[in-house]
């Protein structure tokens, strides 16, 4: 029960920190960092027992469910479900934060410290595999190189799905925990670094003059 109380406290405090921090950091990153700090590898305040693990799995399921809702928003119009708003509130307010905190508590931070090269390789691969193709594919739709670079960096940013997929892969035995830790660490680093670079590139985007704007 004490572990669950710590988890609930972290999930309640993180949105306040995000709102008060001048440098915007993704809430997901802070949830995972909170799990790492208070997890068994550091302070040991959170022990991943069966009830907490069950709640985390429910959060994972709701995460995929909400991904389907987001996809549906961009699909042809259909009648909105009345369950959408309450389920979204329960998921983002309780279950999904628990999932990310437990993921942080389970993260093998020692492996990341001992093998930082794995994290760096995955970090570079996120940019090369996810971001770089977008930079060339959209060269006609986004002619400005700086704007296209911002777009590519934001596309390369990823963490929630990485956490979800690596969790499933480790549980099934298809991925080593140290590789999963490196991949999640790379995802967290991408969420921190890529948006900062994208914002810096935004200052270099050339705004069209009034006579250049097509009415």
CSV table of C-alpha atoms in Angstrom, one decimal:
chain,number,residue,atom,x,y,z
A,1,UNK,CA,0.0,0.0,0.0
A,2,UNK,CA,2.9,2.4,0.8
A,3,UNK,CA,4.3,1.9,-2.7
A,4,UNK,CA,0.9,2.8,-4.2
A,5,UNK,CA,0.7,6.0,-2.1
A,6,UNK,CA,4.2,7.1,-3.3
A,7,UNK,CA,3.1,6.4,-6.9
A,8,UNK,CA,-0.1,8.4,-6.5
A,9,UNK,CA,1.9,11.2,-4.9
A,10,UNK,CA,4.4,11.3,-7.8
A,11,UNK,CA,1.6,11.3,-10.4
A,12,UNK,CA,-0.1,14.2,-8.5
A,13,UNK,CA,3.0,16.3,-8.1
A,14,UNK,CA,4.4,15.9,-11.6
A,15,UNK,CA,1.8,18.0,-13.4
A,16,UNK,CA,2.4,20.8,-11.0
A,17,UNK,CA,6.2,20.7,-11.7
A,18,UNK,CA,5.5,20.7,-15.4
A,19,UNK,CA,3.3,23.8,-15.0
A,20,UNK,CA,5.8,25.7,-12.8
A,21,UNK,CA,9.0,24.8,-14.6
A,22,UNK,CA,10.1,27.5,-17.1
A,23,UNK,CA,11.9,24.9,-19.2
A,24,UNK,CA,9.2,22.6,-20.4
A,25,UNK,CA,9.9,18.9,-19.8
A,26,UNK,CA,7.6,16.2,-21.0
A,27,UNK,CA,5.4,14.8,-18.2
A,28,UNK,CA,6.2,11.3,-19.2
A,29,UNK,CA,9.9,11.8,-18.6
A,30,UNK,CA,9.3,13.2,-15.1
A,31,UNK,CA,7.0,10.2,-14.3
A,32,UNK,CA,9.7,7.7,-15.4
A,33,UNK,CA,12.5,9.7,-13.5
A,34,UNK,CA,10.3,9.7,-10.4
A,35,UNK,CA,9.9,5.9,-10.7
A,36,UNK,CA,13.7,5.6,-11.1
A,37,UNK,CA,14.5,7.8,-8.1
A,38,UNK,CA,11.9,6.2,-5.7
A,39,UNK,CA,12.3,2.7,-7.2
A,40,UNK,CA,14.2,-0.3,-5.8
A,41,UNK,CA,17.5,0.7,-7.6
A,42,UNK,CA,17.8,4.0,-5.8
A,43,UNK,CA,15.7,4.9,-2.7
A,44,UNK,CA,13.6,1.8,-2.6
A,45,UNK,CA,10.4,3.5,-1.7
A,46,UNK,CA,8.5,1.7,-4.5
A,47,UNK,CA,8.4,-2.0,-4.6
A,48,UNK,CA,6.8,-3.5,-7.8
A,49,UNK,CA,4.4,-6.0,-6.2
A,50,UNK,CA,1.5,-7.8,-7.8
A,51,UNK,CA,-1.2,-5.1,-7.3
A,52,UNK,CA,1.1,-2.3,-8.6
A,53,UNK,CA,2.1,-4.5,-11.6
A,54,UNK,CA,-1.6,-5.2,-12.3
A,55,UNK,CA,-2.4,-1.4,-12.3
A,56,UNK,CA,0.6,-0.8,-14.6
A,57,UNK,CA,-0.7,-3.4,-17.1
A,58,UNK,CA,-4.2,-1.7,-17.0
A,59,UNK,CA,-2.4,1.6,-17.8
A,60,UNK,CA,-0.6,-0.1,-20.7
A,61,UNK,CA,-4.0,-1.4,-22.0
A,62,UNK,CA,-5.6,2.0,-21.8
A,63,UNK,CA,-2.5,3.6,-23.5
A,64,UNK,CA,-3.1,1.4,-26.5
A,65,UNK,CA,-6.9,2.1,-26.3
A,66,UNK,CA,-6.3,5.8,-26.4
A,67,UNK,CA,-3.9,5.4,-29.3
A,68,UNK,CA,-6.8,4.0,-31.2
A,69,UNK,CA,-9.0,6.9,-30.2
A,70,UNK,CA,-6.3,9.3,-31.5
A,71,UNK,CA,-6.1,7.4,-34.8
A,72,UNK,CA,-9.9,7.5,-35.1
A,73,UNK,CA,-9.8,11.3,-34.8
A,74,UNK,CA,-7.9,11.5,-38.1
A,75,UNK,CA,-10.1,8.8,-39.7
A,76,UNK,CA,-13.3,9.6,-41.6
A,77,UNK,CA,-15.9,11.3,-39.3
A,78,UNK,CA,-17.9,9.0,-37.1
A,79,UNK,CA,-20.2,9.3,-34.1
A,80,UNK,CA,-18.2,10.2,-31.0
A,81,UNK,CA,-18.5,7.7,-28.1
A,82,UNK,CA,-19.8,9.1,-24.8
A,83,UNK,CA,-17.3,6.9,-23.0
A,84,UNK,CA,-14.4,8.8,-24.6
A,85,UNK,CA,-14.1,11.7,-22.1
A,86,UNK,CA,-14.5,9.7,-18.8
A,87,UNK,CA,-12.1,6.9,-20.0
A,88,UNK,CA,-9.5,9.5,-21.1
A,89,UNK,CA,-9.8,11.3,-17.8
A,90,UNK,CA,-9.4,8.1,-15.7
A,91,UNK,CA,-6.5,6.8,-18.0
A,92,UNK,CA,-4.4,10.0,-18.1
A,93,UNK,CA,-5.2,10.9,-14.5
A,94,UNK,CA,-4.5,7.6,-12.8
A,95,UNK,CA,-3.7,4.4,-14.7
A,96,UNK,CA,-1.2,5.7,-17.3
A,97,UNK,CA,0.9,7.7,-14.8
A,98,UNK,CA,1.1,4.5,-12.7
A,99,UNK,CA,2.3,2.6,-15.8
A,100,UNK,CA,5.1,5.1,-16.5
A,101,UNK,CA,6.2,5.3,-12.8
A,102,UNK,CA,6.4,1.5,-12.6
A,103,UNK,CA,8.3,1.4,-15.9
A,104,UNK,CA,10.8,3.8,-14.3
A,105,UNK,CA,11.0,1.7,-11.2
A,106,UNK,CA,11.7,-1.4,-13.3
A,107,UNK,CA,14.3,0.4,-15.5
A,108,UNK,CA,17.7,-1.0,-15.0
A,109,UNK,CA,19.5,2.3,-14.5
A,110,UNK,CA,22.7,0.4,-13.5
A,111,UNK,CA,22.9,-1.1,-17.0
A,112,UNK,CA,22.6,2.3,-18.6
A,113,UNK,CA,25.4,3.7,-16.4
A,114,UNK,CA,27.6,0.6,-17.2
A,115,UNK,CA,26.7,0.6,-20.9
A,116,UNK,CA,26.1,4.3,-22.0
A,117,UNK,CA,27.1,3.4,-25.5
A,118,UNK,CA,23.9,1.4,-26.0
A,119,UNK,CA,21.8,4.4,-25.1
A,120,UNK,CA,23.8,6.7,-27.4
A,121,UNK,CA,23.5,4.2,-30.3
A,122,UNK,CA,19.7,4.0,-29.9
A,123,UNK,CA,19.5,7.8,-29.6
A,124,UNK,CA,21.3,8.3,-32.9
A,125,UNK,CA,19.2,5.5,-34.5
A,126,UNK,CA,16.0,7.3,-33.4
A,127,UNK,CA,17.2,10.4,-35.4
A,128,UNK,CA,18.4,8.4,-38.4
A,129,UNK,CA,15.5,5.9,-38.7
A,130,UNK,CA,12.6,8.1,-37.7
A,131,UNK,CA,13.7,11.7,-38.3
A,132,UNK,CA,16.0,11.7,-41.3
A,133,UNK,CA,13.6,10.0,-43.8
A,134,UNK,CA,11.0,12.7,-43.0
A,135,UNK,CA,13.5,15.4,-43.8
A,136,UNK,CA,13.8,14.2,-47.3
A,137,UNK,CA,10.3,12.9,-47.9
A,138,UNK,CA,8.7,16.3,-47.1
A,139,UNK,CA,11.2,18.4,-48.9
A,140,UNK,CA,8.5,19.6,-51.4
A,141,UNK,CA,5.8,20.1,-48.9
A,142,UNK,CA,8.1,21.9,-46.4
A,143,UNK,CA,10.6,23.7,-48.6
A,144,UNK,CA,12.3,25.7,-45.7
A,145,UNK,CA,15.2,23.5,-44.5
A,146,UNK,CA,15.0,24.8,-40.9
A,147,UNK,CA,11.3,24.2,-40.7
A,148,UNK,CA,11.7,20.7,-42.2
A,149,UNK,CA,14.5,20.0,-39.7
A,150,UNK,CA,12.2,21.0,-36.8
A,151,UNK,CA,9.6,18.6,-38.2
A,152,UNK,CA,12.1,15.8,-38.5
A,153,UNK,CA,13.3,16.3,-34.9
A,154,UNK,CA,9.8,16.2,-33.5
A,155,UNK,CA,8.9,13.1,-35.5
A,156,UNK,CA,12.1,11.4,-34.2
A,157,UNK,CA,11.0,12.1,-30.6
A,158,UNK,CA,9.5,9.1,-29.0
A,159,UNK,CA,9.0,7.6,-25.5
A,160,UNK,CA,5.5,6.3,-24.6
A,161,UNK,CA,5.3,3.6,-27.3
A,162,UNK,CA,9.0,2.7,-26.7
A,163,UNK,CA,8.2,2.1,-23.0
A,164,UNK,CA,5.1,0.1,-23.8
A,165,UNK,CA,6.8,-2.1,-26.5
A,166,UNK,CA,10.0,-2.7,-24.5
A,167,UNK,CA,7.9,-3.7,-21.5
A,168,UNK,CA,6.1,-6.4,-23.5
A,169,UNK,CA,9.3,-7.6,-25.1
A,170,UNK,CA,11.2,-8.0,-21.9
A,171,UNK,CA,8.2,-9.8,-20.3
A,172,UNK,CA,8.1,-12.2,-23.3
A,173,UNK,CA,11.8,-12.8,-23.2
A,174,UNK,CA,12.4,-11.4,-26.7
A,175,UNK,CA,14.6,-8.5,-25.4
A,176,UNK,CA,17.3,-8.3,-22.8
A,177,UNK,CA,16.6,-5.9,-19.9
A,178,UNK,CA,19.8,-3.9,-20.6
A,179,UNK,CA,18.8,-3.3,-24.2
A,180,UNK,CA,15.3,-2.3,-23.1
A,181,UNK,CA,16.9,0.1,-20.6
A,182,UNK,CA,19.1,1.6,-23.2
A,183,UNK,CA,16.2,2.1,-25.6
A,184,UNK,CA,13.9,3.7,-23.0
A,185,UNK,CA,16.8,5.9,-21.9
A,186,UNK,CA,17.3,7.0,-25.6
A,187,UNK,CA,13.6,7.7,-25.9
A,188,UNK,CA,13.7,9.9,-22.7
A,189,UNK,CA,16.8,11.7,-24.0
A,190,UNK,CA,15.0,12.3,-27.3
A,191,UNK,CA,12.1,13.9,-25.5
A,192,UNK,CA,14.5,16.2,-23.7
A,193,UNK,CA,16.9,17.1,-26.5
A,194,UNK,CA,15.1,17.1,-29.8
A,195,UNK,CA,12.4,19.6,-28.9
A,196,UNK,CA,15.0,22.0,-27.5
A,197,UNK,CA,16.9,21.8,-30.8
A,198,UNK,CA,13.7,22.2,-32.8
A,199,UNK,CA,12.8,25.4,-30.8
A,200,UNK,CA,16.3,26.7,-31.6
A,201,UNK,CA,15.8,26.0,-35.3
A,202,UNK,CA,12.5,27.8,-35.1
A,203,UNK,CA,14.3,31.1,-34.6
A,204,UNK,CA,16.0,30.6,-37.9
A,205,UNK,CA,12.8,30.0,-39.9
A,206,UNK,CA,12.4,32.8,-42.4
A,207,UNK,CA,9.0,34.4,-42.1
A,208,UNK,CA,7.6,35.5,-45.5
A,209,UNK,CA,7.2,39.2,-46.2
A,210,UNK,CA,3.7,40.5,-46.8
A,211,UNK,CA,4.1,40.6,-50.6
A,212,UNK,CA,5.3,37.0,-50.5
A,213,UNK,CA,2.2,35.7,-48.8
A,214,UNK,CA,-0.3,34.1,-51.3
A,215,UNK,CA,-3.8,35.3,-50.6
